[in-house]
mmCIF file of C-alpha atoms in Angstrom:
data_model
loop_
_atom_site.group_PDB
_atom_site.id
_atom_site.type_symbol
_atom_site.label_atom_id
_atom_site.label_comp_id
_atom_site.label_asym_id
_atom_site.label_seq_id
_atom_site.Cartn_x
_atom_site.Cartn_y
_atom_site.Cartn_z
ATOM 1 C CA UNK X 1 0.072 -0.374 -0.029
ATOM 2 C CA UNK X 2 1.408 3.589 -0.693
ATOM 3 C CA UNK X 3 0.541 6.722 1.043
ATOM 4 C CA UNK X 4 1.003 9.994 -0.132
ATOM 5 C CA UNK X 5 0.213 13.711 1.444
ATOM 6 C CA UNK X 6 0.947 17.022 -0.391
ATOM 7 C CA UNK X 7 -0.182 20.889 1.094
ATOM 8 C CA UNK X 8 1.003 23.614 -0.492
ATOM 9 C CA UNK X 9 0.089 27.460 -1.751
ATOM 10 C CA UNK X 10 2.285 27.620 -4.286
ATOM 11 C CA UNK X 11 0.846 27.539 -7.429
ATOM 12 C CA UNK X 12 4.000 25.541 -9.532
ATOM 13 C CA UNK X 13 4.547 23.348 -6.639
ATOM 14 C CA UNK X 14 0.821 22.088 -6.936
ATOM 15 C CA UNK X 15 0.571 22.307 -10.867
ATOM 16 C CA UNK X 16 4.329 19.664 -10.809
ATOM 17 C CA UNK X 17 2.657 17.537 -8.160
ATOM 18 C CA UNK X 18 -0.751 17.022 -10.085
ATOM 19 C CA UNK X 19 1.256 16.478 -13.208
ATOM 20 C CA UNK X 20 3.309 13.847 -11.568
ATOM 21 C CA UNK X 21 0.502 12.513 -9.740
ATOM 22 C CA UNK X 22 -2.564 12.321 -12.924
ATOM 23 C CA UNK X 23 -1.162 13.752 -15.903
ATOM 24 C CA UNK X 24 0.266 16.505 -17.414
ATOM 25 C CA UNK X 25 -1.533 19.715 -17.054
ATOM 26 C CA UNK X 26 -1.492 23.456 -16.703
ATOM 27 C CA UNK X 27 -3.358 25.390 -13.969
ATOM 28 C CA UNK X 28 -5.094 28.496 -15.046
ATOM 29 C CA UNK X 29 -5.180 31.498 -13.200
ATOM 30 C CA UNK X 30 -3.633 33.435 -10.627
ATOM 31 C CA UNK X 31 -6.104 33.367 -7.455
ATOM 32 C CA UNK X 32 -4.865 35.241 -4.102
ATOM 33 C CA UNK X 33 -5.525 31.997 -2.083
ATOM 34 C CA UNK X 34 -3.803 29.281 -3.388
ATOM 35 C CA UNK X 35 -4.155 26.472 -0.602
ATOM 36 C CA UNK X 36 -4.636 23.151 -1.809
ATOM 37 C CA UNK X 37 -4.230 20.112 0.124
ATOM 38 C CA UNK X 38 -4.458 15.959 -1.366
ATOM 39 C CA UNK X 39 -3.609 12.463 0.030
ATOM 40 C CA UNK X 40 -3.545 9.736 -1.806
ATOM 41 C CA UNK X 41 -4.347 5.596 -0.680
ATOM 42 C CA UNK X 42 -2.726 3.009 -3.375
ATOM 43 C CA UNK X 43 -2.931 -0.731 -3.613
ATOM 44 C CA UNK X 44 -3.252 -3.365 -6.276
ATOM 45 C CA UNK X 45 -4.134 -0.618 -9.229
ATOM 46 C CA UNK X 46 -6.700 1.146 -7.252
ATOM 47 C CA UNK X 47 -5.738 4.896 -5.761
ATOM 48 C CA UNK X 48 -8.196 6.783 -3.674
ATOM 49 C CA UNK X 49 -7.365 10.615 -3.173
ATOM 50 C CA UNK X 50 -8.813 12.976 -1.217
ATOM 51 C CA UNK X 51 -8.228 16.449 -3.006
ATOM 52 C CA UNK X 52 -9.279 19.741 -1.069
ATOM 53 C CA UNK X 53 -9.186 23.204 -2.463
ATOM 54 C CA UNK X 54 -9.652 27.176 -1.256
ATOM 55 C CA UNK X 55 -10.159 28.585 -5.088
ATOM 56 C CA UNK X 56 -11.035 28.429 -8.366
ATOM 57 C CA UNK X 57 -8.725 26.268 -10.835
ATOM 58 C CA UNK X 58 -8.802 26.245 -13.844
ATOM 59 C CA UNK X 59 -6.823 23.071 -15.249
ATOM 60 C CA UNK X 60 -5.887 21.771 -18.874
ATOM 61 C CA UNK X 61 -4.893 18.021 -18.417
ATOM 62 C CA UNK X 62 -4.062 15.054 -21.208
ATOM 63 C CA UNK X 63 -5.283 11.789 -21.176
ATOM 64 C CA UNK X 64 -5.646 9.673 -18.104
ATOM 65 C CA UNK X 65 -5.536 6.161 -19.254
ATOM 66 C CA UNK X 66 -7.629 5.146 -16.387
ATOM 67 C CA UNK X 67 -11.204 5.192 -14.827
ATOM 68 C CA UNK X 68 -11.569 8.007 -13.097
ATOM 69 C CA UNK X 69 -14.415 8.455 -10.780
ATOM 70 C CA UNK X 70 -15.132 11.766 -8.859
ATOM 71 C CA UNK X 71 -17.065 12.010 -5.854
ATOM 72 C CA UNK X 72 -18.390 15.880 -4.984
ATOM 73 C CA UNK X 73 -18.387 16.556 -1.256
ATOM 74 C CA UNK X 74 -19.012 20.719 -1.398
ATOM 75 C CA UNK X 75 -18.448 23.264 -4.269
ATOM 76 C CA UNK X 76 -18.050 22.636 -7.744
ATOM 77 C CA UNK X 77 -16.353 20.900 -10.840
ATOM 78 C CA UNK X 78 -16.790 22.586 -14.382
ATOM 79 C CA UNK X 79 -16.351 20.378 -17.352
ATOM 80 C CA UNK X 80 -15.550 22.794 -20.058
ATOM 81 C CA UNK X 81 -14.061 19.949 -22.799
ATOM 82 C CA UNK X 82 -14.742 20.715 -26.112
ATOM 83 C CA UNK X 83 -16.018 23.856 -25.424
ATOM 84 C CA UNK X 84 -19.307 22.534 -23.494
ATOM 85 C CA UNK X 85 -19.593 23.403 -20.093
ATOM 86 C CA UNK X 86 -21.185 20.802 -17.300
ATOM 87 C CA UNK X 87 -21.549 21.547 -14.073
ATOM 88 C CA UNK X 88 -21.003 18.481 -11.132
ATOM 89 C CA UNK X 89 -22.076 19.617 -7.393
ATOM 90 C CA UNK X 90 -22.232 18.235 -4.007
ATOM 91 C CA UNK X 91 -23.822 14.393 -3.190
ATOM 92 C CA UNK X 92 -22.559 13.775 -7.256
ATOM 93 C CA UNK X 93 -20.440 10.890 -8.170
ATOM 94 C CA UNK X 94 -19.218 10.711 -11.736
ATOM 95 C CA UNK X 95 -16.883 9.652 -15.017
ATOM 96 C CA UNK X 96 -14.190 13.276 -15.192
ATOM 97 C CA UNK X 97 -13.439 12.005 -18.612
ATOM 98 C CA UNK X 98 -12.540 9.047 -21.046
ATOM 99 C CA UNK X 99 -9.502 7.742 -19.927
ATOM 100 C CA UNK X 100 -8.080 8.210 -24.005
ATOM 101 C CA UNK X 101 -8.926 11.499 -23.877
ATOM 102 C CA UNK X 102 -7.963 14.872 -22.303
ATOM 103 C CA UNK X 103 -9.997 16.827 -20.754
ATOM 104 C CA UNK X 104 -10.772 20.622 -18.974
ATOM 105 C CA UNK X 105 -12.480 22.072 -17.023
ATOM 106 C CA UNK X 106 -12.619 24.462 -13.061
ATOM 107 C CA UNK X 107 -12.300 23.406 -9.952
ATOM 108 C CA UNK X 108 -14.178 25.984 -7.597
ATOM 109 C CA UNK X 109 -13.332 25.938 -4.215
ATOM 110 C CA UNK X 110 -14.671 22.182 -4.062
ATOM 111 C CA UNK X 111 -13.893 19.544 -1.623
ATOM 112 C CA UNK X 112 -13.961 16.118 -3.449
ATOM 113 C CA UNK X 113 -12.828 11.853 -3.836
ATOM 114 C CA UNK X 114 -11.143 10.790 -6.769
ATOM 115 C CA UNK X 115 -10.349 6.496 -7.265
ATOM 116 C CA UNK X 116 -9.072 5.583 -10.117
ATOM 117 C CA UNK X 117 -8.631 1.665 -11.289
ATOM 118 C CA UNK X 118 -7.581 0.562 -15.189
ATOM 119 C CA UNK X 119 -10.180 0.682 -17.474
ATOM 120 C CA UNK X 120 -9.579 -2.770 -18.957
ATOM 121 C CA UNK X 121 -11.174 -4.421 -15.927
ATOM 122 C CA UNK X 122 -14.369 -3.016 -17.359
ATOM 123 C CA UNK X 123 -14.266 -5.879 -19.527
ATOM 124 C CA UNK X 124 -12.950 -8.195 -17.431
ATOM 125 C CA UNK X 125 -16.374 -8.050 -15.049
ATOM 126 C CA UNK X 126 -18.667 -7.318 -17.959
ATOM 127 C CA UNK X 127 -20.955 -9.641 -19.839
ATOM 128 C CA UNK X 128 -18.103 -9.110 -22.925
ATOM 129 C CA UNK X 129 -16.122 -11.590 -24.888
ATOM 130 C CA UNK X 130 -13.105 -11.678 -22.980
ATOM 131 C CA UNK X 131 -10.380 -9.320 -24.328
ATOM 132 C CA UNK X 132 -13.429 -7.303 -25.094
ATOM 133 C CA UNK X 133 -13.221 -3.326 -24.845
ATOM 134 C CA UNK X 134 -15.980 -1.779 -22.771
ATOM 135 C CA UNK X 135 -16.471 2.588 -22.854
ATOM 136 C CA UNK X 136 -18.269 4.429 -20.296
ATOM 137 C CA UNK X 137 -20.926 7.056 -23.031
ATOM 138 C CA UNK X 138 -21.318 9.304 -20.385
ATOM 139 C CA UNK X 139 -20.264 11.019 -17.295
ATOM 140 C CA UNK X 140 -23.414 11.257 -14.730
ATOM 141 C CA UNK X 141 -24.986 8.160 -13.839
ATOM 142 C CA UNK X 142 -27.978 6.391 -15.445
ATOM 143 C CA UNK X 143 -30.374 7.832 -12.060
ATOM 144 C CA UNK X 144 -30.323 9.297 -8.493
ATOM 145 C CA UNK X 145 -30.451 6.113 -7.366
ATOM 146 C CA UNK X 146 -28.134 4.590 -9.601
ATOM 147 C CA UNK X 147 -26.258 7.816 -8.521
ATOM 148 C CA UNK X 148 -25.972 7.170 -4.491
ATOM 149 C CA UNK X 149 -25.330 3.163 -5.305
ATOM 150 C CA UNK X 150 -21.895 4.688 -7.578
ATOM 151 C CA UNK X 151 -20.573 6.826 -4.584
ATOM 152 C CA UNK X 152 -21.559 3.926 -2.143
ATOM 153 C CA UNK X 153 -19.461 1.901 -3.597
ATOM 154 C CA UNK X 154 -16.399 4.115 -3.639
ATOM 155 C CA UNK X 155 -17.457 5.466 -0.077
ATOM 156 C CA UNK X 156 -16.936 1.624 1.018
ATOM 157 C CA UNK X 157 -13.292 1.272 -0.899
ATOM 158 C CA UNK X 158 -12.306 4.764 0.756
ATOM 159 C CA UNK X 159 -13.770 3.947 4.047
ATOM 160 C CA UNK X 160 -13.362 -0.045 4.587
ATOM 161 C CA UNK X 161 -11.097 -1.474 1.801
ATOM 162 C CA UNK X 162 -7.810 0.967 1.594
ATOM 163 C CA UNK X 163 -6.287 1.553 4.723
ATOM 164 C CA UNK X 164 -3.826 0.083 6.875
ATOM 165 C CA UNK X 165 -5.685 -2.374 8.185
ATOM 166 C CA UNK X 166 -7.245 -4.071 5.748
ATOM 167 C CA UNK X 167 -4.503 -4.188 3.917
ATOM 168 C CA UNK X 168 -2.393 -5.666 6.355
ATOM 169 C CA UNK X 169 -5.010 -8.495 6.198
ATOM 170 C CA UNK X 170 -4.789 -8.772 2.641
ATOM 171 C CA UNK X 171 -1.406 -10.227 2.080
ATOM 172 C CA UNK X 172 -3.167 -12.061 -1.124
ATOM 173 C CA UNK X 173 -4.648 -9.058 -2.061
ATOM 174 C CA UNK X 174 -7.967 -10.782 -2.833
ATOM 175 C CA UNK X 175 -10.021 -7.883 -0.558
ATOM 176 C CA UNK X 176 -8.654 -5.295 -2.748
ATOM 177 C CA UNK X 177 -9.535 -7.075 -6.441
ATOM 178 C CA UNK X 178 -13.173 -8.409 -4.989
ATOM 179 C CA UNK X 179 -13.396 -4.976 -4.138
ATOM 180 C CA UNK X 180 -12.107 -3.543 -6.981
ATOM 181 C CA UNK X 181 -14.873 -5.525 -9.276
ATOM 182 C CA UNK X 182 -16.963 -4.683 -6.835
ATOM 183 C CA UNK X 183 -16.724 -1.066 -7.825
ATOM 184 C CA UNK X 184 -16.395 -1.993 -11.855
ATOM 185 C CA UNK X 185 -19.839 -3.411 -11.430
ATOM 186 C CA UNK X 186 -21.472 -0.942 -9.809
ATOM 187 C CA UNK X 187 -19.649 1.643 -12.413
ATOM 188 C CA UNK X 188 -21.270 -0.603 -15.426
ATOM 189 C CA UNK X 189 -24.985 -0.781 -13.908
ATOM 190 C CA UNK X 190 -24.861 2.523 -12.787
ATOM 191 C CA UNK X 191 -23.004 4.905 -15.883
ATOM 192 C CA UNK X 192 -24.265 4.075 -19.590
ATOM 193 C CA UNK X 193 -21.954 2.104 -21.549
ATOM 194 C CA UNK X 194 -21.518 -0.043 -24.334
ATOM 195 C CA UNK X 195 -21.939 -3.329 -22.300
ATOM 196 C CA UNK X 196 -25.298 -2.240 -20.585
ATOM 197 C CA UNK X 197 -27.726 -5.128 -22.314
ATOM 198 C CA UNK X 198 -31.260 -5.250 -20.601
ATOM 199 C CA UNK X 199 -32.591 -8.594 -21.784
ATOM 200 C CA UNK X 200 -30.396 -11.954 -22.186
ATOM 201 C CA UNK X 201 -30.526 -13.116 -25.912
ATOM 202 C CA UNK X 202 -30.802 -16.663 -27.527
ATOM 203 C CA UNK X 203 -28.292 -17.982 -26.818
ATOM 204 C CA UNK X 204 -27.961 -16.857 -23.595
ATOM 205 C CA UNK X 205 -31.375 -18.261 -22.991
ATOM 206 C CA UNK X 206 -30.486 -21.903 -24.270
ATOM 207 C CA UNK X 207 -27.040 -22.224 -22.692
ATOM 208 C CA UNK X 208 -28.584 -21.541 -18.644
ATOM 209 C CA UNK X 209 -29.096 -24.933 -18.041
ATOM 210 C CA UNK X 210 -28.266 -26.825 -15.443
ATOM 211 C CA UNK X 211 -25.041 -28.253 -16.207
ATOM 212 C CA UNK X 212 -23.808 -24.970 -16.984
ATOM 213 C CA UNK X 213 -24.413 -24.188 -13.279
ATOM 214 C CA UNK X 214 -23.074 -27.219 -12.362
ATOM 215 C CA UNK X 215 -19.627 -26.154 -14.243
ATOM 216 C CA UNK X 216 -19.642 -23.015 -12.913
ATOM 217 C CA UNK X 217 -20.212 -23.945 -9.261
ATOM 218 C CA UNK X 218 -17.005 -26.590 -9.152
ATOM 219 C CA UNK X 219 -15.352 -23.986 -10.890
ATOM 220 C CA UNK X 220 -15.995 -21.679 -8.150
ATOM 221 C CA UNK X 221 -15.232 -24.135 -5.566
ATOM 222 C CA UNK X 222 -11.460 -24.474 -7.149
ATOM 223 C CA UNK X 223 -10.954 -21.180 -7.454
ATOM 224 C CA UNK X 224 -12.525 -19.462 -4.603
ATOM 225 C CA UNK X 225 -8.748 -18.221 -3.235
ATOM 226 C CA UNK X 226 -8.484 -16.441 -6.483
ATOM 227 C CA UNK X 227 -8.983 -13.273 -7.928
ATOM 228 C CA UNK X 228 -11.896 -15.055 -10.537
ATOM 229 C CA UNK X 229 -14.383 -12.355 -12.222
ATOM 230 C CA UNK X 230 -17.842 -13.709 -13.865
ATOM 231 C CA UNK X 231 -16.109 -13.869 -17.144
ATOM 232 C CA UNK X 232 -13.610 -15.888 -15.777
ATOM 233 C CA UNK X 233 -16.642 -18.699 -14.562
ATOM 234 C CA UNK X 234 -18.204 -18.008 -18.393
ATOM 235 C CA UNK X 235 -14.741 -18.790 -20.165
ATOM 236 C CA UNK X 236 -14.861 -21.625 -18.075
ATOM 237 C CA UNK X 237 -17.671 -23.941 -19.540
ATOM 238 C CA UNK X 238 -17.373 -21.887 -22.008
ATOM 239 C CA UNK X 239 -20.859 -20.227 -22.830
ATOM 240 C CA UNK X 240 -21.599 -15.796 -22.422
ATOM 241 C CA UNK X 241 -21.448 -14.745 -18.848
ATOM 242 C CA UNK X 242 -25.255 -13.915 -19.690
ATOM 243 C CA UNK X 243 -26.151 -17.000 -19.632
ATOM 244 C CA UNK X 244 -24.082 -18.177 -16.606
ATOM 245 C CA UNK X 245 -26.321 -15.092 -14.370
ATOM 246 C CA UNK X 246 -29.053 -16.430 -16.109
ATOM 247 C CA UNK X 247 -28.587 -20.358 -15.032
ATOM 248 C CA UNK X 248 -28.281 -19.126 -11.349
ATOM 249 C CA UNK X 249 -31.074 -16.896 -11.597
ATOM 250 C CA UNK X 250 -33.237 -20.271 -13.529
ATOM 251 C CA UNK X 251 -31.646 -23.460 -11.058
ATOM 252 C CA UNK X 252 -30.107 -21.594 -8.093
ATOM 253 C CA UNK X 253 -31.815 -18.224 -6.868
ATOM 254 C CA UNK X 254 -28.707 -16.488 -6.941
ATOM 255 C CA UNK X 255 -26.492 -14.699 -8.536
ATOM 256 C CA UNK X 256 -23.001 -15.997 -9.950
ATOM 257 C CA UNK X 257 -20.830 -13.532 -7.469
ATOM 258 C CA UNK X 258 -23.283 -13.985 -4.942
ATOM 259 C CA UNK X 259 -22.821 -17.450 -4.884
ATOM 260 C CA UNK X 260 -18.944 -16.781 -4.417
ATOM 261 C CA UNK X 261 -19.330 -14.820 -1.947
ATOM 262 C CA UNK X 262 -20.964 -17.636 0.251
ATOM 263 C CA UNK X 263 -18.083 -20.175 -0.744
ATOM 264 C CA UNK X 264 -15.852 -17.563 0.731
ATOM 265 C CA UNK X 265 -17.670 -16.820 3.960
ATOM 266 C CA UNK X 266 -18.193 -20.803 4.189
ATOM 267 C CA UNK X 267 -13.977 -20.961 3.538
ATOM 268 C CA UNK X 268 -13.914 -18.264 6.344
ATOM 269 C CA UNK X 269 -16.006 -20.151 8.836
ATOM 270 C CA UNK X 270 -13.868 -23.321 8.225
ATOM 271 C CA UNK X 271 -10.876 -21.431 8.940
ATOM 272 C CA UNK X 272 -12.615 -19.687 11.769
ATOM 273 C CA UNK X 273 -13.514 -23.411 13.154
ATOM 274 C CA UNK X 274 -10.105 -24.703 12.704
ATOM 275 C CA UNK X 275 -7.557 -22.271 14.411
ATOM 276 C CA UNK X 276 -5.881 -22.167 17.499
ATOM 277 C CA UNK X 277 -8.254 -19.986 19.663
ATOM 278 C CA UNK X 278 -5.164 -18.965 21.831
ATOM 279 C CA UNK X 279 -3.002 -18.355 18.290
ATOM 280 C CA UNK X 280 -2.422 -15.126 16.676
ATOM 281 C CA UNK X 281 -5.297 -15.852 14.287
ATOM 282 C CA UNK X 282 -8.075 -12.872 13.927
ATOM 283 C CA UNK X 283 -11.405 -12.374 12.451
ATOM 284 C CA UNK X 284 -10.341 -9.662 10.661
ATOM 285 C CA UNK X 285 -6.857 -11.564 9.213
ATOM 286 C CA UNK X 286 -9.135 -14.535 8.305
ATOM 287 C CA UNK X 287 -11.956 -12.276 6.848
ATOM 288 C CA UNK X 288 -9.721 -10.424 4.680
ATOM 289 C CA UNK X 289 -8.001 -13.343 3.219
ATOM 290 C CA UNK X 290 -11.322 -14.383 1.856
ATOM 291 C CA UNK X 291 -12.317 -11.137 0.601
ATOM 292 C CA UNK X 292 -14.253 -9.594 3.043
ATOM 293 C CA UNK X 293 -13.437 -5.468 4.206
ATOM 294 C CA UNK X 294 -15.873 -4.409 5.963
ATOM 295 C CA UNK X 295 -16.105 -6.182 9.593
ATOM 296 C CA UNK X 296 -19.293 -5.166 10.359
ATOM 297 C CA UNK X 297 -21.298 -6.837 7.273
ATOM 298 C CA UNK X 298 -18.491 -9.716 7.558
ATOM 299 C CA UNK X 299 -20.624 -9.994 10.849
ATOM 300 C CA UNK X 300 -23.793 -9.586 9.691
ATOM 301 C CA UNK X 301 -23.614 -12.215 6.838
ATOM 302 C CA UNK X 302 -21.664 -15.108 9.338
ATOM 303 C CA UNK X 303 -24.144 -14.590 12.178
ATOM 304 C CA UNK X 304 -27.188 -15.147 9.514
ATOM 305 C CA UNK X 305 -25.489 -17.728 7.979
ATOM 306 C CA UNK X 306 -24.632 -20.223 10.925
ATOM 307 C CA UNK X 307 -25.994 -18.314 13.950
ATOM 308 C CA UNK X 308 -23.130 -16.987 15.952
ATOM 309 C CA UNK X 309 -20.533 -14.246 15.953
ATOM 310 C CA UNK X 310 -17.309 -15.136 14.272
ATOM 311 C CA UNK X 311 -15.505 -14.457 17.172
ATOM 312 C CA UNK X 312 -17.337 -17.251 19.008
ATOM 313 C CA UNK X 313 -16.274 -19.436 16.536
ATOM 314 C CA UNK X 314 -13.004 -18.566 16.777
ATOM 315 C CA UNK X 315 -12.610 -18.732 20.792
ATOM 316 C CA UNK X 316 -14.191 -22.525 20.433
ATOM 317 C CA UNK X 317 -12.203 -23.447 17.642
#
């Protein structure tokens, strides 16, 4: 895990830092109040930055090369790319720009969070052929509920995954990779993009039989300890990712990733039962190894499934 902090009142120093941390850019204007504070936490190709500008800053920036989501807490950001003027305010989570295009605009006395990840992750979790490209086609969520879901996914990543305690409980990176997949899937379900499909096609329906479910379950059971996606599960059969989703819905009453979470919960349960209660094992350490970052949610899911708190299982092991 990498942690970075920058604070300055010098515009030239701020421009140099932003160019190094994001993409080459030029800051416009010469404000009298030049305070800025930026902190970054990054791990496994994910980064979350907290930024606070005490002034209006114009920028003209190159391509980011990453999916860049901005969550506004106060102030505004105005996108002026291509001569348009689109204003984003508090409570919005949006795409600042396509990963392969330059962008321009203004930050107006704003406090906000930036979350970035590799755009290839969208293709991994989407219902498209392996290696296919997925493009986000609009900056805003398709509706208010979707905007709230996207903001909640960013907050979960920021507050419960990318912190020191979570990193220490995730030596194999499963927790971070699972959270990254969840964020990418949320992006695909909330922002307009080329992978959005409302209904399964004829091939998906035809392939969504019980044998598809059986083979998908077997793959999940054998690979639950790995960083696997819906596309990986489908490729192992092979059928389309949507056929796998439809098979689970039709024959199991759940989703492929929902079943994967249940398998990982069972593996965590087995580890808690077999751990030496007087040893160094902890609930956070075991749950983190199986991709559970939020201890409260893990404990709630565990209690619902096994009737006791995970700490009780550990003490009685």
